Amino acid sequence: MFSFIAKKYKLNSDEELMLFVIKGNERAFDELYNRYSEKMVRFFHQRLYRDDEKAQDFLQDLFIKIIEKADGYNPDLKFKVWIYSIAANMCKNEYRRLDVRGVKVNDYDFDKILEELPLNNLTDKYDKDLFSRILTSELHKLDENHSLTFVLRYKEYMTVKEISQVMECCEGTVKSRLFYTIKKLSQKLAMFNPYKEIK
């Protein structure tokens, strides 16, 4: 019987599950958690300086907020947009908190790392890891709007329309931010371009 019920919830859309959650249905909540926990911990890890422990803490807080704010959910809005809106606001609040406390977040000294590396001899695995770390570092140097827009589009695979709803701006603004960010990052990450000659 239990497996039948579990399978039943797997067939429901996120929005339908959220309506069950509003009524206090724990199994619907568990299904949403199963669908989104991995995505959201990855999102927090990316946004919160690759801090594993903080990402896990924020994941738990996020799902507590979903329970607490369940009555405020608008069923006309995609659940995916709603959950990323809450997560993005949590990150913004954390940035403000750190800024107010004058906390400086440690970052890699990539310029020094790159000077010491024979880039043309990197293995694929190391190359990808280095690219990922440098990309994360460069994204944190951008303002929050540009950085978040890029992450939502290219790491969370959201549409321009969904991003505009999460960030509460028009689609043209999203496209403009993506264009600017890609242009900026392409300059910073030019060394990874396979068609660029390494001198």
Short mmCIF file of C-alpha atoms in Angstrom, two decimals:
data_model
loop_
_atom_site.label_atom_id
_atom_site.label_comp_id
_atom_site.label_asym_id
_atom_site.label_seq_id
_atom_site.Cartn_x
_atom_site.Cartn_y
_atom_site.Cartn_z
CA MET A 1 0.00 0.00 0.00
CA PHE A 2 2.77 2.44 0.97
CA SER A 3 4.66 1.91 -2.31
CA PHE A 4 1.46 2.58 -4.25
CA ILE A 5 1.02 5.90 -2.40
CA ALA A 6 4.69 6.80 -2.96
CA LYS A 7 4.34 6.09 -6.69
CA LYS A 8 1.17 8.16 -6.79
CA TYR A 9 3.02 11.25 -5.58
CA LYS A 10 5.80 10.74 -8.13
CA LEU A 11 3.18 11.34 -10.84
CA ASN A 12 2.06 14.67 -9.37
CA SER A 13 3.46 17.98 -10.57
CA ASP A 14 5.45 20.15 -8.14
CA GLU A 15 2.51 22.53 -7.95
CA GLU A 16 0.05 19.75 -7.08
CA LEU A 17 2.43 18.45 -4.40
CA MET A 18 2.67 21.92 -2.89
CA LEU A 19 -1.11 22.11 -2.64
CA PHE A 20 -1.01 18.81 -0.69
CA VAL A 21 1.77 20.28 1.53
CA ILE A 22 -0.47 23.25 2.34
CA LYS A 23 -3.01 20.72 3.67
CA GLY A 24 -0.30 19.14 5.85
CA ASN A 25 0.52 16.12 3.71
CA GLU A 26 3.97 14.84 4.78
CA ARG A 27 4.44 12.40 1.90
CA ALA A 28 3.91 15.18 -0.63
CA PHE A 29 6.53 17.23 1.23
CA ASP A 30 8.94 14.27 1.18
CA GLU A 31 8.50 13.97 -2.58
CA LEU A 32 9.27 17.67 -3.09
CA TYR A 33 12.31 17.30 -0.85
CA ASN A 34 13.51 14.33 -2.91
CA ARG A 35 13.05 16.29 -6.13
CA TYR A 36 14.76 19.49 -5.02
CA SER A 37 17.21 18.81 -2.18
CA GLU A 38 20.16 17.92 -4.41
CA LYS A 39 19.55 20.88 -6.74
CA MET A 40 19.17 23.33 -3.88
CA VAL A 41 22.24 22.19 -1.93
CA ARG A 42 24.24 22.59 -5.16
CA PHE A 43 22.75 26.08 -5.60
CA PHE A 44 23.69 27.09 -2.04
CA HIS A 45 27.15 25.58 -2.42
CA GLN A 46 27.68 27.68 -5.55
CA ARG A 47 26.32 30.88 -4.03
CA LEU A 48 27.86 30.52 -0.55
CA TYR A 49 31.55 30.25 -1.37
CA ARG A 50 31.66 26.45 -1.81
CA ASP A 51 31.04 25.96 1.91
CA ASP A 52 29.60 22.42 2.27
CA GLU A 53 28.42 22.84 5.84
CA LYS A 54 26.72 26.17 5.17
CA ALA A 55 25.06 24.77 2.03
CA GLN A 56 23.58 21.90 4.09
CA ASP A 57 22.40 24.29 6.82
CA PHE A 58 20.76 26.56 4.27
CA LEU A 59 19.09 23.57 2.60
CA GLN A 60 17.43 22.59 5.90
CA ASP A 61 16.42 26.20 6.57
CA LEU A 62 14.96 26.45 3.07
CA PHE A 63 12.63 23.50 3.55
CA ILE A 64 11.61 24.78 6.99
CA LYS A 65 10.68 28.06 5.29
CA ILE A 66 8.66 26.15 2.68
CA ILE A 67 6.60 24.61 5.49
CA GLU A 68 6.28 27.93 7.34
CA LYS A 69 5.36 29.89 4.19
CA ALA A 70 3.19 27.18 2.61
CA ASP A 71 0.00 29.23 3.01
CA GLY A 72 1.62 32.07 1.05
CA TYR A 73 2.29 29.90 -2.00
CA ASN A 74 0.51 31.09 -5.15
CA PRO A 75 -0.59 27.99 -7.14
CA ASP A 76 -0.49 30.04 -10.35
CA LEU A 77 3.27 30.40 -9.90
CA LYS A 78 5.60 27.55 -10.81
CA PHE A 79 6.94 25.89 -7.66
CA LYS A 80 10.44 25.93 -9.18
CA VAL A 81 10.30 29.73 -9.46
CA TRP A 82 8.98 30.03 -5.91
CA ILE A 83 11.65 27.84 -4.28
CA TYR A 84 14.50 29.57 -6.13
CA SER A 85 13.09 32.98 -5.14
CA ILE A 86 13.19 31.97 -1.47
CA ALA A 87 16.71 30.50 -1.85
CA ALA A 88 18.01 33.61 -3.66
CA ASN A 89 16.62 35.86 -0.90
CA MET A 90 18.28 33.69 1.75
CA CYS A 91 21.63 34.18 -0.01
CA LYS A 92 21.11 37.95 -0.29
CA ASN A 93 20.35 38.13 3.42
CA GLU A 94 23.52 36.16 4.18
CA TYR A 95 25.62 38.53 2.04
CA ARG A 96 24.14 41.50 3.92
CA ARG A 97 24.78 39.84 7.28
CA LEU A 98 28.42 39.16 6.41
CA ASP A 99 28.83 42.68 5.05
CA VAL A 100 27.39 44.27 8.20
CA ARG A 101 29.71 42.17 10.38
CA GLY A 102 32.67 43.09 8.19
CA VAL A 103 33.43 39.45 7.47
CA LYS A 104 35.79 38.91 4.58
CA VAL A 105 35.18 35.60 2.84
CA ASN A 106 38.31 33.67 1.96
CA ASP A 107 38.90 33.19 -1.73
CA TYR A 108 41.51 31.37 -3.77
CA ASP A 109 44.45 33.36 -5.09
CA PHE A 110 43.92 32.15 -8.64
CA ASP A 111 46.43 34.48 -10.24
CA LYS A 112 49.17 32.84 -8.16
CA ILE A 113 47.85 29.32 -8.92
CA LEU A 114 47.77 30.00 -12.64
CA GLU A 115 51.31 31.36 -12.72
CA GLU A 116 52.57 28.07 -11.32
CA LEU A 117 50.61 25.75 -13.63
CA PRO A 118 51.68 24.37 -17.02
CA LEU A 119 48.21 24.91 -18.53
CA ASN A 120 48.89 22.94 -21.69
CA ASN A 121 49.65 19.81 -19.63
CA LEU A 122 46.56 19.78 -17.42
CA THR A 123 44.57 16.56 -17.21
CA ASP A 124 40.88 16.76 -18.10
CA LYS A 125 39.70 16.16 -14.52
CA TYR A 126 42.06 18.74 -13.06
CA ASP A 127 41.29 21.16 -15.87
CA LYS A 128 37.55 20.93 -15.19
CA ASP A 129 38.01 21.34 -11.45
CA LEU A 130 40.24 24.37 -11.94
CA PHE A 131 37.77 25.86 -14.42
CA SER A 132 34.91 25.34 -11.95
CA ARG A 133 36.82 26.98 -9.08
CA ILE A 134 37.89 29.95 -11.19
CA LEU A 135 34.37 30.36 -12.59
CA THR A 136 32.95 30.39 -9.05
CA SER A 137 35.54 32.94 -7.97
CA GLU A 138 34.84 35.21 -10.94
CA LEU A 139 31.08 34.96 -10.40
CA HIS A 140 31.54 36.16 -6.82
CA LYS A 141 33.40 39.22 -8.11
CA LEU A 142 30.35 40.26 -10.16
CA ASP A 143 27.40 42.06 -8.61
CA GLU A 144 24.68 39.80 -7.20
CA ASN A 145 22.17 40.37 -10.01
CA HIS A 146 24.55 39.37 -12.80
CA SER A 147 26.01 36.46 -10.87
CA LEU A 148 22.65 35.02 -9.84
CA THR A 149 21.23 35.42 -13.36
CA PHE A 150 24.12 33.40 -14.78
CA VAL A 151 23.80 30.64 -12.16
CA LEU A 152 20.05 30.29 -12.65
CA ARG A 153 20.43 30.05 -16.42
CA TYR A 154 23.53 27.90 -16.86
CA LYS A 155 23.74 25.90 -13.64
CA GLU A 156 20.06 25.52 -12.72
CA TYR A 157 18.87 25.51 -16.37
CA MET A 158 15.98 27.91 -15.85
CA THR A 159 14.34 29.70 -18.76
CA VAL A 160 14.66 33.45 -19.23
CA LYS A 161 10.99 33.78 -18.25
CA GLU A 162 11.49 31.80 -15.01
CA ILE A 163 14.56 33.87 -14.12
CA SER A 164 12.62 37.09 -14.69
CA GLN A 165 10.00 35.82 -12.21
CA VAL A 166 12.60 34.80 -9.60
CA MET A 167 14.43 38.12 -9.89
CA GLU A 168 11.30 40.22 -10.42
CA CYS A 169 12.54 41.98 -13.55
CA CYS A 170 11.62 41.98 -17.23
CA GLU A 171 12.95 39.33 -19.63
CA GLY A 172 14.95 41.98 -21.52
CA THR A 173 16.87 42.76 -18.32
CA VAL A 174 17.65 39.06 -17.85
CA LYS A 175 18.98 38.81 -21.43
CA SER A 176 21.06 41.95 -20.98
CA ARG A 177 22.59 40.64 -17.74
CA LEU A 178 23.39 37.30 -19.36
CA PHE A 179 25.06 39.04 -22.31
CA TYR A 180 27.19 41.23 -20.04
CA THR A 181 28.13 38.35 -17.74
CA ILE A 182 29.09 35.98 -20.56
CA LYS A 183 31.20 38.70 -22.16
CA LYS A 184 32.97 39.43 -18.87
CA LEU A 185 33.54 35.76 -18.02
CA SER A 186 34.78 34.92 -21.51
CA GLN A 187 37.58 37.45 -21.00
CA LYS A 188 38.46 36.14 -17.54
CA LEU A 189 38.37 32.47 -18.60
CA ALA A 190 40.00 32.89 -22.01
CA MET A 191 42.79 30.48 -21.08
CA PHE A 192 40.28 27.62 -21.22
CA ASN A 193 39.30 28.37 -24.80
CA PRO A 194 40.59 25.38 -26.83
CA TYR A 195 40.96 27.61 -29.91
CA LYS A 196 43.11 30.19 -28.15
CA GLU A 197 46.85 29.75 -28.45
CA ILE A 198 48.65 29.48 -25.11
CA LYS A 199 51.83 31.55 -25.18
#
